[in-house]
mmCIF file of C-alpha atoms and ligand atoms in Angstrom:
data_model
loop_
_atom_site.group_PDB
_atom_site.id
_atom_site.type_symbol
_atom_site.label_atom_id
_atom_site.label_comp_id
_atom_site.label_asym_id
_atom_site.label_seq_id
_atom_site.Cartn_x
_atom_site.Cartn_y
_atom_site.Cartn_z
ATOM 1 C CA UNK A 11 4.343 -25.204 15.468
ATOM 2 C CA UNK A 12 3.458 -26.249 19.036
ATOM 3 C CA UNK A 13 0.297 -24.201 19.351
ATOM 4 C CA UNK A 14 -1.730 -27.409 19.906
ATOM 5 C CA UNK A 15 0.074 -27.907 23.229
ATOM 6 C CA UNK A 16 -1.623 -26.998 26.492
ATOM 7 C CA UNK A 17 1.007 -27.592 29.172
ATOM 8 C CA UNK A 18 4.650 -26.500 29.025
ATOM 9 C CA UNK A 19 7.102 -28.003 31.516
ATOM 10 C CA UNK A 20 10.331 -26.098 32.115
ATOM 11 C CA UNK A 21 13.616 -27.047 33.693
ATOM 12 C CA UNK A 22 15.012 -24.316 36.000
ATOM 13 C CA UNK A 23 18.823 -24.438 36.311
ATOM 14 C CA UNK A 24 20.715 -23.583 33.097
ATOM 15 C CA UNK A 25 17.356 -23.129 31.312
ATOM 16 C CA UNK A 26 15.634 -20.157 32.970
ATOM 17 C CA UNK A 27 17.905 -19.410 35.934
ATOM 18 C CA UNK A 28 21.456 -18.702 34.724
ATOM 19 C CA UNK A 29 23.228 -21.106 37.052
ATOM 20 C CA UNK A 30 26.769 -20.445 35.819
ATOM 21 C CA UNK A 31 26.493 -16.661 35.932
ATOM 22 C CA UNK A 32 24.911 -16.694 39.395
ATOM 23 C CA UNK A 33 27.471 -19.169 40.725
ATOM 24 C CA UNK A 34 30.292 -17.107 39.253
ATOM 25 C CA UNK A 35 29.064 -13.906 40.900
ATOM 26 C CA UNK A 36 28.799 -15.660 44.273
ATOM 27 C CA UNK A 37 32.196 -17.344 44.013
ATOM 28 C CA UNK A 38 33.813 -14.079 43.020
ATOM 29 C CA UNK A 39 32.472 -12.354 46.136
ATOM 30 C CA UNK A 40 33.417 -15.219 48.465
ATOM 31 C CA UNK A 41 36.883 -15.652 46.932
ATOM 32 C CA UNK A 42 37.924 -12.295 48.307
ATOM 33 C CA UNK A 43 35.867 -12.488 51.507
ATOM 34 C CA UNK A 44 37.679 -15.736 52.439
ATOM 35 C CA UNK A 45 41.036 -14.355 51.231
ATOM 36 C CA UNK A 46 41.533 -17.079 48.659
ATOM 37 C CA UNK A 47 43.674 -14.577 46.750
ATOM 38 C CA UNK A 48 46.308 -15.072 49.473
ATOM 39 C CA UNK A 49 45.724 -18.818 49.758
ATOM 40 C CA UNK A 50 46.063 -19.491 46.017
ATOM 41 C CA UNK A 51 48.524 -16.643 45.414
ATOM 42 C CA UNK A 52 46.235 -15.483 42.604
ATOM 43 C CA UNK A 53 44.872 -11.969 42.536
ATOM 44 C CA UNK A 54 41.842 -12.831 40.435
ATOM 45 C CA UNK A 55 39.187 -15.483 41.046
ATOM 46 C CA UNK A 56 39.192 -16.562 37.366
ATOM 47 C CA UNK A 57 41.231 -19.759 37.681
ATOM 48 C CA UNK A 58 39.391 -20.889 40.843
ATOM 49 C CA UNK A 59 36.011 -20.320 39.175
ATOM 50 C CA UNK A 60 37.121 -22.051 35.973
ATOM 51 C CA UNK A 61 38.310 -25.207 37.781
ATOM 52 C CA UNK A 62 35.303 -25.206 40.124
ATOM 53 C CA UNK A 63 32.846 -24.900 37.210
ATOM 54 C CA UNK A 64 34.286 -27.979 35.491
ATOM 55 C CA UNK A 65 34.157 -29.943 38.765
ATOM 56 C CA UNK A 66 30.637 -28.753 39.539
ATOM 57 C CA UNK A 67 29.311 -29.910 36.164
ATOM 58 C CA UNK A 68 31.042 -33.264 36.608
ATOM 59 C CA UNK A 69 29.604 -33.937 40.094
ATOM 60 C CA UNK A 70 26.112 -32.791 39.030
ATOM 61 C CA UNK A 71 26.319 -35.308 36.204
ATOM 62 C CA UNK A 72 27.206 -38.048 38.732
ATOM 63 C CA UNK A 73 24.324 -36.878 40.934
ATOM 64 C CA UNK A 74 21.872 -36.918 37.990
ATOM 65 C CA UNK A 75 22.807 -40.531 37.346
ATOM 66 C CA UNK A 76 22.330 -41.449 41.005
ATOM 67 C CA UNK A 77 26.026 -42.234 41.522
ATOM 68 C CA UNK A 78 26.590 -39.806 44.419
ATOM 69 C CA UNK A 79 24.366 -38.178 47.038
ATOM 70 C CA UNK A 80 23.831 -34.511 47.871
ATOM 71 C CA UNK A 81 26.428 -34.400 50.673
ATOM 72 C CA UNK A 82 29.100 -35.942 48.438
ATOM 73 C CA UNK A 83 28.250 -33.537 45.612
ATOM 74 C CA UNK A 84 28.682 -30.531 47.894
ATOM 75 C CA UNK A 85 31.934 -31.851 49.375
ATOM 76 C CA UNK A 86 33.625 -32.978 46.162
ATOM 77 C CA UNK A 87 33.153 -29.886 44.040
ATOM 78 C CA UNK A 88 35.264 -27.707 46.323
ATOM 79 C CA UNK A 89 37.650 -30.384 47.652
ATOM 80 C CA UNK A 90 38.600 -31.439 44.109
ATOM 81 C CA UNK A 91 39.045 -27.802 43.110
ATOM 82 C CA UNK A 92 41.482 -27.235 45.981
ATOM 83 C CA UNK A 93 43.438 -30.381 45.119
ATOM 84 C CA UNK A 94 43.664 -29.450 41.433
ATOM 85 C CA UNK A 95 44.892 -25.974 42.330
ATOM 86 C CA UNK A 96 47.607 -27.497 44.505
ATOM 87 C CA UNK A 97 46.141 -26.554 47.891
ATOM 88 C CA UNK A 98 45.372 -29.037 50.693
ATOM 89 C CA UNK A 99 41.574 -29.594 50.624
ATOM 90 C CA UNK A 100 41.631 -29.642 54.445
ATOM 91 C CA UNK A 101 42.245 -25.887 54.254
ATOM 92 C CA UNK A 102 38.848 -25.388 52.637
ATOM 93 C CA UNK A 103 36.808 -23.394 55.189
ATOM 94 C CA UNK A 104 33.546 -25.166 56.033
ATOM 95 C CA UNK A 105 31.618 -21.892 56.324
ATOM 96 C CA UNK A 106 32.457 -21.114 52.660
ATOM 97 C CA UNK A 107 30.079 -23.837 51.522
ATOM 98 C CA UNK A 108 27.337 -22.619 53.878
ATOM 99 C CA UNK A 109 27.679 -19.059 52.636
ATOM 100 C CA UNK A 110 27.776 -20.211 49.028
ATOM 101 C CA UNK A 111 24.561 -22.196 49.512
ATOM 102 C CA UNK A 112 22.869 -19.262 51.221
ATOM 103 C CA UNK A 113 23.950 -16.549 48.758
ATOM 104 C CA UNK A 114 23.936 -18.231 45.336
ATOM 105 C CA UNK A 115 20.171 -18.943 45.158
ATOM 106 C CA UNK A 116 19.447 -15.288 45.976
ATOM 107 C CA UNK A 117 21.134 -14.216 42.716
ATOM 108 C CA UNK A 118 18.721 -13.237 40.000
ATOM 109 C CA UNK A 119 20.507 -13.526 36.656
ATOM 110 C CA UNK A 120 18.168 -15.243 34.214
ATOM 111 C CA UNK A 121 18.753 -16.240 30.580
ATOM 112 C CA UNK A 122 18.026 -13.473 28.061
ATOM 113 C CA UNK A 123 14.308 -12.939 27.346
ATOM 114 C CA UNK A 124 13.246 -15.336 30.150
ATOM 115 C CA UNK A 125 10.698 -13.020 31.745
ATOM 116 C CA UNK A 126 9.239 -11.633 28.515
ATOM 117 C CA UNK A 127 8.880 -15.188 27.186
ATOM 118 C CA UNK A 128 7.202 -16.465 30.368
ATOM 119 C CA UNK A 129 4.918 -13.427 30.269
ATOM 120 C CA UNK A 130 4.025 -14.268 26.671
ATOM 121 C CA UNK A 131 3.405 -17.972 27.375
ATOM 122 C CA UNK A 132 1.581 -17.736 30.684
ATOM 123 C CA UNK A 133 -1.721 -16.461 29.294
ATOM 124 C CA UNK A 134 -1.947 -19.088 26.536
ATOM 125 C CA UNK A 135 -0.577 -22.188 28.284
ATOM 126 C CA UNK A 136 -0.274 -23.747 31.728
ATOM 127 C CA UNK A 137 3.369 -23.532 32.758
ATOM 128 C CA UNK A 138 5.017 -26.042 35.084
ATOM 129 C CA UNK A 139 8.474 -26.626 36.496
ATOM 130 C CA UNK A 140 10.418 -29.863 37.001
ATOM 131 C CA UNK A 141 13.751 -29.254 38.710
ATOM 132 C CA UNK A 142 16.485 -31.662 39.734
ATOM 133 C CA UNK A 143 17.607 -29.081 42.275
ATOM 134 C CA UNK A 144 17.572 -29.147 46.034
ATOM 135 C CA UNK A 145 14.492 -28.043 47.941
ATOM 136 C CA UNK A 146 15.793 -24.977 49.817
ATOM 137 C CA UNK A 147 17.948 -23.754 46.937
ATOM 138 C CA UNK A 148 15.141 -24.124 44.438
ATOM 139 C CA UNK A 149 12.604 -22.317 46.603
ATOM 140 C CA UNK A 150 15.066 -19.501 47.261
ATOM 141 C CA UNK A 151 15.771 -19.074 43.529
ATOM 142 C CA UNK A 152 12.064 -18.943 42.666
ATOM 143 C CA UNK A 153 11.361 -16.434 45.404
ATOM 144 C CA UNK A 154 14.284 -14.080 44.763
ATOM 145 C CA UNK A 155 13.908 -14.178 40.968
ATOM 146 C CA UNK A 156 10.125 -13.761 41.308
ATOM 147 C CA UNK A 157 9.527 -16.818 39.115
ATOM 148 C CA UNK A 158 7.143 -18.759 41.353
ATOM 149 C CA UNK A 159 3.880 -17.136 40.195
ATOM 150 C CA UNK A 160 4.474 -18.153 36.565
ATOM 151 C CA UNK A 161 4.109 -21.853 37.362
ATOM 152 C CA UNK A 162 0.884 -23.717 38.012
ATOM 153 C CA UNK A 163 2.809 -26.651 39.504
ATOM 154 C CA UNK A 164 6.400 -27.092 40.670
ATOM 155 C CA UNK A 165 8.054 -30.489 41.115
ATOM 156 C CA UNK A 166 11.425 -30.553 42.874
ATOM 157 C CA UNK A 167 13.242 -33.872 42.627
ATOM 158 C CA UNK A 168 14.597 -33.736 46.169
ATOM 159 C CA UNK A 169 11.047 -33.543 47.524
ATOM 160 C CA UNK A 170 9.595 -36.108 45.119
ATOM 161 C CA UNK A 171 12.473 -38.547 45.623
ATOM 162 C CA UNK A 172 13.796 -39.311 42.137
ATOM 163 C CA UNK A 173 15.600 -37.189 39.550
ATOM 164 C CA UNK A 174 14.996 -36.628 35.876
ATOM 165 C CA UNK A 175 15.447 -38.633 33.613
ATOM 166 C CA UNK A 176 13.634 -41.243 35.763
ATOM 167 C CA UNK A 177 10.233 -41.671 34.039
ATOM 168 C CA UNK A 178 8.454 -41.592 37.420
ATOM 169 C CA UNK A 179 9.139 -37.879 37.954
ATOM 170 C CA UNK A 180 7.675 -36.998 34.532
ATOM 171 C CA UNK A 181 4.619 -39.208 35.119
ATOM 172 C CA UNK A 182 4.171 -37.612 38.541
ATOM 173 C CA UNK A 183 4.555 -34.066 37.162
ATOM 174 C CA UNK A 184 1.972 -34.774 34.434
ATOM 175 C CA UNK A 185 -0.491 -36.225 36.969
ATOM 176 C CA UNK A 186 0.139 -33.468 39.474
ATOM 177 C CA UNK A 187 -0.314 -30.817 36.764
ATOM 178 C CA UNK A 188 -3.442 -32.551 35.399
ATOM 179 C CA UNK A 189 -1.728 -32.559 32.004
ATOM 180 C CA UNK A 190 -1.983 -35.106 29.185
ATOM 181 C CA UNK A 191 1.371 -36.186 27.794
ATOM 182 C CA UNK A 192 0.204 -35.695 24.179
ATOM 183 C CA UNK A 193 -0.542 -32.030 24.808
ATOM 184 C CA UNK A 194 2.536 -31.436 26.995
ATOM 185 C CA UNK A 195 6.099 -30.512 26.156
ATOM 186 C CA UNK A 196 9.320 -30.316 28.182
ATOM 187 C CA UNK A 197 11.942 -27.603 27.675
ATOM 188 C CA UNK A 198 15.401 -28.029 29.178
ATOM 189 C CA UNK A 199 19.142 -27.778 28.661
ATOM 190 C CA UNK A 200 20.065 -31.325 29.616
ATOM 191 C CA UNK A 201 19.796 -33.782 26.726
ATOM 192 C CA UNK A 202 19.545 -36.857 28.940
ATOM 193 C CA UNK A 203 17.659 -35.539 31.961
ATOM 194 C CA UNK A 204 15.205 -33.201 30.220
ATOM 195 C CA UNK A 205 14.900 -34.102 26.554
ATOM 196 C CA UNK A 206 15.337 -37.878 26.409
ATOM 197 C CA UNK A 207 13.715 -38.194 29.834
ATOM 198 C CA UNK A 208 10.531 -36.533 28.576
ATOM 199 C CA UNK A 209 10.601 -38.373 25.241
ATOM 200 C CA UNK A 210 10.859 -41.710 27.073
ATOM 201 C CA UNK A 211 7.457 -41.143 28.669
ATOM 202 C CA UNK A 212 5.904 -40.011 25.390
ATOM 203 C CA UNK A 213 6.162 -36.241 25.805
ATOM 204 C CA UNK A 214 7.575 -33.925 23.177
ATOM 205 C CA UNK A 215 10.657 -31.973 24.194
ATOM 206 C CA UNK A 216 12.734 -28.986 23.139
ATOM 207 C CA UNK A 217 16.472 -28.884 23.744
ATOM 208 C CA UNK A 218 17.562 -25.456 25.062
ATOM 209 C CA UNK A 219 21.092 -25.061 23.724
ATOM 210 C CA UNK A 220 22.396 -21.548 24.469
ATOM 211 C CA UNK A 221 26.053 -22.559 24.161
ATOM 212 C CA UNK A 222 25.504 -24.149 20.765
ATOM 213 C CA UNK A 223 26.701 -27.727 21.217
ATOM 214 C CA UNK A 224 26.265 -30.128 18.296
ATOM 215 C CA UNK A 225 22.652 -31.320 18.149
ATOM 216 C CA UNK A 226 22.416 -35.112 18.528
ATOM 217 C CA UNK A 227 20.596 -36.820 15.642
ATOM 218 C CA UNK A 228 17.764 -38.153 17.816
ATOM 219 C CA UNK A 229 16.848 -34.663 19.039
ATOM 220 C CA UNK A 230 14.282 -32.960 16.787
ATOM 221 C CA UNK A 231 13.577 -29.626 18.441
ATOM 222 C CA UNK A 232 16.210 -27.132 19.535
ATOM 223 C CA UNK A 233 16.310 -23.462 20.470
ATOM 224 C CA UNK A 234 19.314 -21.317 21.321
ATOM 225 C CA UNK A 235 17.370 -18.375 22.773
ATOM 226 C CA UNK A 236 14.228 -18.497 24.928
ATOM 227 C CA UNK A 237 12.583 -15.814 22.783
ATOM 228 C CA UNK A 238 12.271 -18.398 19.967
ATOM 229 C CA UNK A 239 9.474 -19.900 22.080
ATOM 230 C CA UNK A 240 7.371 -16.825 21.272
ATOM 231 C CA UNK A 241 7.400 -17.941 17.618
ATOM 232 C CA UNK A 242 6.916 -21.650 18.277
ATOM 233 C CA UNK A 243 3.963 -21.306 20.671
HETATM 234 MG MG1 MG B 1 19.060 -27.721 33.694
#
């Protein structure tokens, strides 16, 4: 169906690298290391992780739309979680954030069939990455998960200076990857940043939808498992 394509651009977080699972593993470890079980009077990390995950998605959405900066994103996601769990956010230990940022990107949980699908695609197509992540975190994830070698070019929004869905980052990634938009396609989990962002510059796009949200009417292509790409390409 897309066998006429030459260049495939992937998103990283929530598309190849299982952000939620890796974050959850890290938070679970740190919850007990920092004795949050005493602080919150809760013997499991479940509630903390649940509230944090909602806050994290919310602040990333604000960041994607350019409404907050990186420092505010990192501060708010934990401060708001403390407040909502009824604990003074001033009690949040500053080294928790540093440890979280150091450990989380070293986690290596990927979405099912990620490696076998990249292995399948890499010989037939040029693969590229466009991530809205932060420079150090992104590089650490690629290194620890051994993903770097799959990609001919890697564009990280923090280095380039604007985030998806800004058309400039797609135009730059196409130029940088020596790819024509007609023969390129973007695959990502974020409808606005990845799918509509790519479509706005004239690229095709596939919505990666592993949690099965309702497909918006203007989105044509959707997969729920990365292995479907082995049929489509
Ligand atoms: Mg993503």
